[in-house]
Coordinates of N, CA and C in Angstrom, one line a residue:
X16 N -31.8 34.1 4.5 CA -32.4 34.0 5.8 C -31.7 33.0 6.6
X17 N -31.7 33.1 7.9 CA -31.1 32.2 8.8 C -32.1 31.1 9.3
X18 N -33.3 31.1 8.9 CA -34.3 30.1 9.2 C -35.3 30.0 8.2
X19 N -35.8 28.8 7.9 CA -36.8 28.6 6.9 C -37.8 27.5 7.4
X20 N -39.1 27.7 7.3 CA -40.0 26.7 7.7 C -40.0 25.5 6.8
X21 N -40.0 24.3 7.3 CA -40.0 23.1 6.5 C -41.2 22.2 7.0
X22 N -41.7 21.3 6.1 CA -42.8 20.4 6.5 C -42.3 19.5 7.6
X23 N -43.2 19.1 8.5 CA -42.8 18.3 9.7 C -42.2 17.0 9.3
X24 N -42.5 16.4 8.1 CA -42.0 15.1 7.7 C -40.5 15.2 7.3
X25 N -40.0 16.4 7.1 CA -38.6 16.7 6.7 C -37.6 16.2 7.8
X26 N -36.6 15.4 7.3 CA -35.6 14.9 8.3 C -34.2 15.4 7.9
X27 N -34.1 16.1 6.7 CA -32.8 16.6 6.3 C -33.1 17.8 5.4
X28 N -32.1 18.7 5.3 CA -32.2 19.9 4.5 C -30.9 20.2 3.9
X29 N -30.8 20.5 2.6 CA -29.6 20.9 1.9 C -29.5 22.4 1.9
X30 N -28.4 22.9 2.3 CA -28.1 24.3 2.3 C -27.0 24.6 1.3
X31 N -27.3 25.4 0.3 CA -26.3 25.7 -0.7 C -25.7 27.1 -0.5
X32 N -24.5 27.3 -1.2 CA -23.9 28.6 -1.2 C -23.2 28.9 0.1
X33 N -22.8 28.0 0.9 CA -22.1 28.2 2.1 C -20.6 28.4 1.9
X34 N -20.0 29.1 2.8 CA -18.6 29.3 2.8 C -17.9 28.0 3.3
X35 N -17.1 27.3 2.5 CA -16.5 26.0 3.0 C -15.5 26.2 4.1
X36 N -15.0 27.4 4.3 CA -14.1 27.6 5.4 C -14.7 28.0 6.7
X37 N -16.0 28.4 6.7 CA -16.8 28.8 7.9 C -17.2 27.5 8.6
X38 N -17.4 27.7 9.9 CA -17.9 26.6 10.8 C -19.4 26.8 11.0
X39 N -20.2 25.8 10.8 CA -21.6 25.9 11.0 C -22.1 24.9 12.0
X40 N -23.2 25.4 12.7 CA -24.0 24.5 13.6 C -25.5 24.7 13.1
X41 N -26.3 23.7 13.5 CA -27.7 23.8 13.2 C -28.6 23.6 14.4
X42 N -29.7 24.2 14.4 CA -30.7 24.0 15.5 C -32.1 23.9 14.8
X43 N -33.0 23.2 15.4 CA -34.3 23.1 14.8 C -35.3 23.4 15.9
X44 N -36.5 23.8 15.5 CA -37.6 23.9 16.5 C -38.9 23.6 15.8
X45 N -39.9 23.2 16.5 CA -41.2 22.8 16.0 C -42.2 23.9 16.2
X46 N -43.1 24.0 15.3 CA -44.2 25.0 15.4 C -45.5 24.4 15.0
X47 N -46.5 24.9 15.6 CA -47.9 24.5 15.2 C -48.8 25.7 15.3
X48 N -50.1 25.5 15.3 CA -51.0 26.6 15.3 C -51.0 27.4 16.6
X49 N -50.4 26.9 17.6 CA -50.2 27.6 18.9 C -48.9 28.4 19.0
X50 N -48.0 28.2 18.0 CA -46.8 29.0 18.0 C -45.6 28.1 17.9
X51 N -44.4 28.7 18.1 CA -43.2 28.0 18.0 C -42.7 27.5 19.4
X52 N -42.1 26.3 19.4 CA -41.4 25.8 20.6 C -40.0 26.3 20.7
X53 N -39.3 25.9 21.7 CA -37.9 26.3 21.9 C -37.0 25.6 20.9
X54 N -35.8 26.3 20.7 CA -34.8 25.7 19.8 C -34.2 24.4 20.4
X55 N -33.8 23.5 19.5 CA -33.1 22.3 20.0 C -31.7 22.6 20.4
X56 N -31.0 21.7 21.1 CA -29.6 22.0 21.3 C -28.9 22.1 19.9
X57 N -27.8 22.7 19.9 CA -27.0 22.9 18.7 C -26.4 21.6 18.2
X58 N -26.3 21.4 16.9 CA -25.7 20.2 16.4 C -24.2 20.3 16.6
X59 N -23.5 19.2 16.3 CA -22.0 19.3 16.3 C -21.6 20.2 15.2
X60 N -20.6 20.9 15.4 CA -20.1 21.9 14.3 C -19.5 21.2 13.1
X61 N -19.6 21.9 12.0 CA -19.1 21.3 10.7 C -18.5 22.4 9.9
X62 N -17.2 22.1 9.5 CA -16.5 23.0 8.5 C -16.3 22.1 7.3
X63 N -16.9 22.5 6.2 CA -16.9 21.7 5.0 C -15.5 21.5 4.5
X64 N -14.6 22.5 4.6 CA -13.2 22.4 4.1 C -12.5 21.3 4.8
X65 N -12.9 21.0 6.0 CA -12.2 19.9 6.7 C -12.7 18.5 6.2
X66 N -13.7 18.5 5.4 CA -14.2 17.2 4.8 C -13.8 17.0 3.3
X67 N -13.0 18.0 2.8 CA -12.5 17.8 1.4 C -11.5 16.6 1.4
X68 N -11.4 15.9 0.3 CA -10.5 14.8 0.2 C -9.0 15.3 0.4
X69 N -8.2 14.4 1.0 CA -6.8 14.7 1.2 C -6.1 14.5 -0.2
X70 N -4.9 15.0 -0.3 CA -4.2 14.8 -1.6 C -3.8 13.4 -1.7
X71 N -3.9 12.8 -2.9 CA -3.5 11.4 -3.2 C -1.9 11.4 -3.2
X72 N -1.4 10.2 -3.2 CA 0.1 10.1 -3.4 C 0.5 10.4 -4.8
X73 N 1.7 10.7 -5.0 CA 2.2 11.0 -6.4 C 1.9 9.8 -7.3
X74 N 1.4 10.1 -8.5 CA 1.1 9.0 -9.5 C 2.4 8.4 -10.1
X75 N 2.3 7.3 -10.7 CA 3.4 6.6 -11.4 C 3.1 6.6 -12.8
X76 N 4.1 6.8 -13.7 CA 3.9 6.9 -15.1 C 4.4 5.6 -15.8
X77 N 3.7 5.1 -16.8 CA 4.2 4.0 -17.6 C 4.0 4.3 -19.0
X78 N 5.1 4.1 -19.8 CA 5.0 4.2 -21.3 C 4.2 3.1 -21.9
X79 N 3.3 3.5 -22.8 CA 2.5 2.5 -23.5 C 3.1 2.3 -24.9
X80 N 3.3 3.4 -25.5 CA 4.0 3.4 -26.8 C 4.7 4.8 -26.9
X81 N 5.2 5.1 -28.1 CA 6.0 6.3 -28.2 C 5.2 7.6 -28.0
X82 N 3.9 7.5 -28.1 CA 3.1 8.8 -27.9 C 1.9 8.6 -26.9
X83 N 2.0 7.6 -26.1 CA 1.0 7.3 -25.0 C 1.6 6.9 -23.7
X84 N 0.9 7.2 -22.7 CA 1.4 6.7 -21.4 C 0.2 6.4 -20.5
X85 N 0.4 5.7 -19.4 CA -0.6 5.4 -18.4 C -0.2 6.1 -17.1
X86 N -1.2 6.7 -16.5 CA -1.0 7.3 -15.2 C -1.6 6.4 -14.2
X87 N -0.8 5.8 -13.3 CA -1.3 5.0 -12.2 C -1.4 5.8 -11.0
X88 N -2.6 5.7 -10.3 CA -2.8 6.5 -9.1 C -3.6 5.7 -8.1
X89 N -3.5 6.1 -6.8 CA -4.3 5.5 -5.8 C -5.1 6.7 -5.1
X90 N -6.2 6.3 -4.6 CA -7.1 7.3 -3.9 C -6.7 7.5 -2.5
X91 N -6.8 8.6 -1.9 CA -6.5 8.8 -0.5 C -7.7 8.2 0.3
X92 N -7.5 7.8 1.6 CA -8.6 7.3 2.4 C -9.6 8.4 2.6
X93 N -10.9 8.0 2.7 CA -12.0 9.0 3.0 C -11.9 9.5 4.4
X94 N -11.9 10.8 4.6 CA -11.9 11.3 5.9 C -13.1 10.9 6.8
X95 N -12.9 10.7 8.0 CA -14.1 10.4 8.9 C -15.2 11.5 8.8
X96 N -16.4 11.1 8.5 CA -17.5 12.0 8.4 C -17.6 12.6 7.0
X97 N -16.7 12.4 6.1 CA -16.8 12.9 4.8 C -17.5 11.9 3.8
X98 N -18.0 12.5 2.7 CA -18.6 11.6 1.7 C -17.6 10.9 0.9
X99 N -18.0 9.8 0.2 CA -17.1 9.0 -0.6 C -16.5 9.9 -1.7
X100 N -15.3 9.5 -2.1 CA -14.7 10.1 -3.3 C -15.5 9.9 -4.5
X101 N -15.7 10.9 -5.3 CA -16.6 10.8 -6.5 C -15.9 10.8 -7.8
X102 N -15.0 11.8 -8.1 CA -14.3 11.9 -9.3 C -12.8 12.2 -9.1
X103 N -12.1 11.9 -10.2 CA -10.6 12.2 -10.1 C -10.3 13.0 -11.4
X104 N -9.5 14.0 -11.3 CA -8.9 14.7 -12.4 C -7.4 14.3 -12.5
X105 N -7.0 14.0 -13.7 CA -5.6 13.7 -14.0 C -5.1 14.8 -14.9
X106 N -4.0 15.4 -14.5 CA -3.3 16.4 -15.3 C -1.9 16.0 -15.7
X107 N -1.5 16.4 -16.9 CA -0.2 16.1 -17.4 C 0.4 17.4 -18.0
X108 N 1.7 17.4 -18.0 CA 2.4 18.5 -18.6 C 3.7 18.0 -19.2
X109 N 4.1 18.6 -20.4 CA 5.3 18.2 -21.1 C 6.3 19.3 -20.7
X110 N 7.5 18.8 -20.2 CA 8.6 19.7 -19.9 C 8.1 20.8 -18.9
X111 N 8.4 22.1 -19.3 CA 8.0 23.2 -18.5 C 6.6 23.8 -19.0
X112 N 5.9 23.1 -19.8 CA 4.7 23.5 -20.4 C 3.6 23.7 -19.3
X113 N 2.4 24.0 -19.8 CA 1.2 24.2 -18.9 C 0.6 22.9 -18.6
X114 N 0.0 22.8 -17.4 CA -0.7 21.6 -17.0 C -2.0 21.5 -17.9
X115 N -2.3 20.2 -18.3 CA -3.5 20.0 -19.1 C -4.3 18.8 -18.5
X116 N -5.6 19.0 -18.3 CA -6.4 17.9 -17.8 C -6.5 16.8 -18.9
X117 N -6.8 15.6 -18.4 CA -6.9 14.5 -19.4 C -8.4 14.1 -19.4
X118 N -9.0 14.2 -20.6 CA -10.4 13.8 -20.7 C -10.6 12.3 -20.6
X119 N -11.4 11.8 -19.7 CA -11.6 10.4 -19.4 C -12.2 9.7 -20.6
X120 N -13.0 10.4 -21.4 CA -13.7 9.7 -22.6 C -12.7 9.5 -23.7
X121 N -12.0 10.6 -24.1 CA -11.1 10.5 -25.3 C -9.7 10.1 -24.9
X122 N -9.3 10.2 -23.7 CA -7.9 9.9 -23.2 C -6.9 10.9 -23.7
X123 N -7.4 12.1 -24.1 CA -6.5 13.1 -24.6 C -6.4 14.4 -23.7
X124 N -5.3 15.0 -23.6 CA -5.2 16.2 -22.8 C -5.9 17.4 -23.5
X125 N -6.4 18.3 -22.6 CA -7.1 19.5 -23.1 C -6.8 20.6 -22.1
X126 N -6.9 21.9 -22.5 CA -6.7 23.0 -21.6 C -7.6 22.8 -20.4
X127 N -7.1 23.1 -19.2 CA -7.9 22.9 -18.0 C -9.0 23.9 -17.8
X128 N -10.0 23.9 -18.8 CA -11.1 24.9 -18.7 C -12.4 24.3 -18.2
X129 N -12.3 23.1 -17.8 CA -13.5 22.5 -17.2 C -14.4 21.8 -18.3
X130 N -14.0 21.7 -19.5 CA -14.8 21.2 -20.6 C -14.7 19.7 -20.8
X131 N -13.8 19.0 -20.1 CA -13.6 17.6 -20.2 C -14.4 16.7 -19.2
X132 N -14.2 15.4 -19.3 CA -14.8 14.5 -18.4 C -13.8 14.0 -17.4
X133 N -14.2 14.1 -16.1 CA -13.4 13.6 -15.0 C -13.4 12.1 -15.0
X134 N -12.4 11.5 -14.4 CA -12.3 10.0 -14.3 C -13.1 9.6 -13.1
X135 N -13.7 8.4 -13.1 CA -14.5 7.9 -12.0 C -13.5 7.5 -10.9
X136 N -14.0 7.7 -9.6 CA -13.2 7.4 -8.5 C -12.8 5.9 -8.4
X137 N -13.5 5.0 -9.0 CA -13.1 3.6 -8.9 C -12.1 3.2 -9.9
X138 N -11.7 4.2 -10.8 CA -10.6 3.9 -11.7 C -9.3 4.1 -11.0
X139 N -8.2 3.4 -11.4 CA -6.9 3.6 -10.8 C -5.8 3.9 -11.9
X140 N -6.3 3.9 -13.1 CA -5.3 4.1 -14.2 C -6.0 5.0 -15.2
X141 N -5.2 5.9 -15.7 CA -5.7 6.8 -16.8 C -4.8 6.7 -18.0
X142 N -5.3 6.4 -19.2 CA -4.6 6.4 -20.4 C -4.5 7.8 -21.0
X143 N -3.3 8.2 -21.4 CA -3.2 9.5 -22.0 C -2.6 9.3 -23.4
X144 N -3.3 9.7 -24.5 CA -2.9 9.5 -25.9 C -2.6 10.8 -26.5
X145 N -2.0 10.7 -27.7 CA -1.7 12.0 -28.5 C -0.6 12.8 -28.0
X146 N 0.4 12.2 -27.3 CA 1.5 13.0 -26.8 C 2.6 13.0 -27.8
X147 N 3.7 13.7 -27.5 CA 4.8 13.8 -28.5 C 6.0 13.0 -28.0
X148 N 6.5 12.2 -29.0 CA 7.7 11.4 -28.7 C 8.9 12.3 -28.4
X149 N 9.7 11.9 -27.4 CA 10.9 12.6 -27.1 C 10.7 13.7 -26.0
X150 N 9.5 13.9 -25.6 CA 9.2 14.9 -24.6 C 9.1 14.2 -23.2
X151 N 9.5 14.9 -22.2 CA 9.4 14.4 -20.8 C 8.1 14.9 -20.2
X152 N 7.3 13.9 -19.7 CA 6.0 14.2 -19.1 C 6.0 14.0 -17.6
X153 N 5.1 14.7 -16.9 CA 4.8 14.6 -15.5 C 3.3 14.6 -15.3
X154 N 2.8 14.0 -14.2 CA 1.4 14.0 -13.9 C 1.1 14.3 -12.5
X155 N -0.1 14.8 -12.2 CA -0.6 14.9 -10.9 C -2.1 14.7 -10.9
X156 N -2.7 14.3 -9.8 CA -4.1 14.0 -9.7 C -4.8 14.7 -8.5
X157 N -6.1 14.9 -8.6 CA -6.8 15.4 -7.4 C -8.2 14.7 -7.4
X158 N -8.8 14.7 -6.2 CA -10.0 13.9 -6.0 C -11.1 14.9 -5.6
X159 N -12.4 14.6 -6.0 CA -13.6 15.3 -5.6 C -14.5 14.5 -4.8
X160 N -15.1 15.1 -3.7 CA -16.3 14.4 -3.1 C -17.4 15.5 -3.0
X161 N -18.4 15.2 -2.2 CA -19.6 16.1 -2.2 C -19.2 17.5 -1.7
X162 N -18.1 17.6 -1.0 CA -17.7 18.9 -0.4 C -16.8 19.7 -1.4
X163 N -16.3 19.1 -2.4 CA -15.5 19.8 -3.4 C -14.2 19.1 -3.8
X164 N -13.3 19.8 -4.4 CA -12.1 19.2 -4.9 C -11.0 19.3 -3.8
X165 N -10.3 18.3 -3.6 CA -9.2 18.2 -2.7 C -7.9 18.8 -3.3
X166 N -6.9 18.8 -2.6 CA -5.6 19.3 -3.0 C -5.0 18.3 -4.1
X167 N -4.1 18.8 -4.9 CA -3.4 18.0 -5.9 C -2.4 17.1 -5.2
X168 N -2.1 16.0 -5.8 CA -1.1 15.1 -5.4 C 0.3 15.7 -5.7
X169 N 1.3 15.2 -5.1 CA 2.7 15.7 -5.5 C 2.8 15.3 -7.0
X170 N 3.7 15.9 -7.6 CA 4.0 15.7 -9.1 C 4.8 14.4 -9.2
X171 N 4.4 13.6 -10.2 CA 5.1 12.3 -10.5 C 6.6 12.5 -10.9
X172 N 7.3 11.5 -10.9 CA 8.6 11.5 -11.5 C 8.4 11.7 -13.0
X173 N 9.4 12.3 -13.7 CA 9.2 12.5 -15.2 C 9.4 11.2 -16.0
X174 N 8.7 11.1 -17.1 CA 8.9 10.0 -18.0 C 9.0 10.6 -19.4
X175 N 10.1 10.2 -20.1 CA 10.4 10.7 -21.5 C 9.9 9.6 -22.4
X176 N 8.9 10.0 -23.3 CA 8.4 9.0 -24.2 C 9.4 8.7 -25.4
X177 N 9.5 7.5 -25.7 CA 10.4 7.1 -26.8 C 10.8 5.6 -26.6
X178 N 11.7 5.2 -27.5 CA 12.1 3.8 -27.4 C 12.6 3.4 -26.1
X179 N 13.4 4.2 -25.5 CA 14.1 3.9 -24.2 C 13.0 3.6 -23.1
X180 N 11.9 4.4 -23.1 CA 10.9 4.2 -22.1 C 10.2 2.9 -22.2
X181 N 10.3 2.3 -23.4 CA 9.5 1.0 -23.7 C 10.3 -0.2 -23.4
X182 N 11.6 0.0 -23.1 CA 12.5 -1.2 -22.8 C 12.1 -1.7 -21.4
X183 N 12.2 -3.0 -21.2 CA 11.8 -3.6 -19.9 C 12.8 -3.0 -18.8
X184 N 12.2 -2.9 -17.6 CA 13.1 -2.5 -16.5 C 13.8 -3.8 -16.0
X185 N 14.8 -3.5 -15.2 CA 15.6 -4.7 -14.6 C 14.7 -5.4 -13.7
X186 N 14.7 -6.8 -13.8 CA 13.9 -7.6 -12.8 C 14.6 -7.5 -11.4
X187 N 13.8 -8.0 -10.5 CA 14.4 -8.1 -9.1 C 15.5 -9.1 -9.1
X188 N 16.4 -8.9 -8.1 CA 17.6 -9.8 -8.0 C 17.1 -11.2 -7.7
X189 N 17.7 -12.2 -8.3 CA 17.3 -13.6 -8.1 C 17.7 -14.0 -6.6
X190 N 17.0 -15.0 -6.1 CA 17.2 -15.5 -4.8 C 17.9 -16.8 -4.9
X191 N 19.1 -16.9 -4.3 CA 19.8 -18.2 -4.3 C 19.5 -18.9 -3.0
X192 N 19.3 -20.2 -3.2 CA 19.0 -21.0 -2.0 C 19.8 -22.3 -2.0
X193 N 20.4 -22.6 -0.9 CA 21.2 -23.9 -0.8 C 20.2 -25.0 -0.7
X194 N 20.5 -26.1 -1.4 CA 19.6 -27.3 -1.2 C 20.5 -28.5 -0.9
X195 N 20.0 -29.5 -0.2 CA 20.7 -30.7 0.1 C 20.7 -31.6 -1.1
X196 N 21.8 -32.5 -1.2 CA 21.8 -33.5 -2.3 C 20.9 -34.6 -1.9

């Protein structure tokens, strides 16, 4: 139905099953034993898809040991009028293999069938264990808010797990400074 009666004390109403790409407006009117009054002016329009989170930046990968890595990511800013970011999914893939979601509880990849636990939005690092030494891994992340899942980030640069990935990287160049005697 396009209208439902609600108790007078009601100041908000949740409508489920809407098309996120459609644009909606709302109107209200009051009724009593003498009948219904006129409709209110229309609300500002709202398209839920415009409130989905934007894609995060590409994550960075860090080798932890020969079979584990950390995925470092940052959250995108919250769009004006959108709800706060709620969950993050982290996906990894080895070589040309299939993308696998990373379970936040076990830190292990699983097939992306929705059976794992998403990472909390206040986390910025995801540990991934149980990987294979010598394989090259990539990662991508996406963010969820009350309107749904946003687009995936760009794919990270590859990281090949093994001894070479654990070597320290070159430090920044030293700064030389002249001093008086």
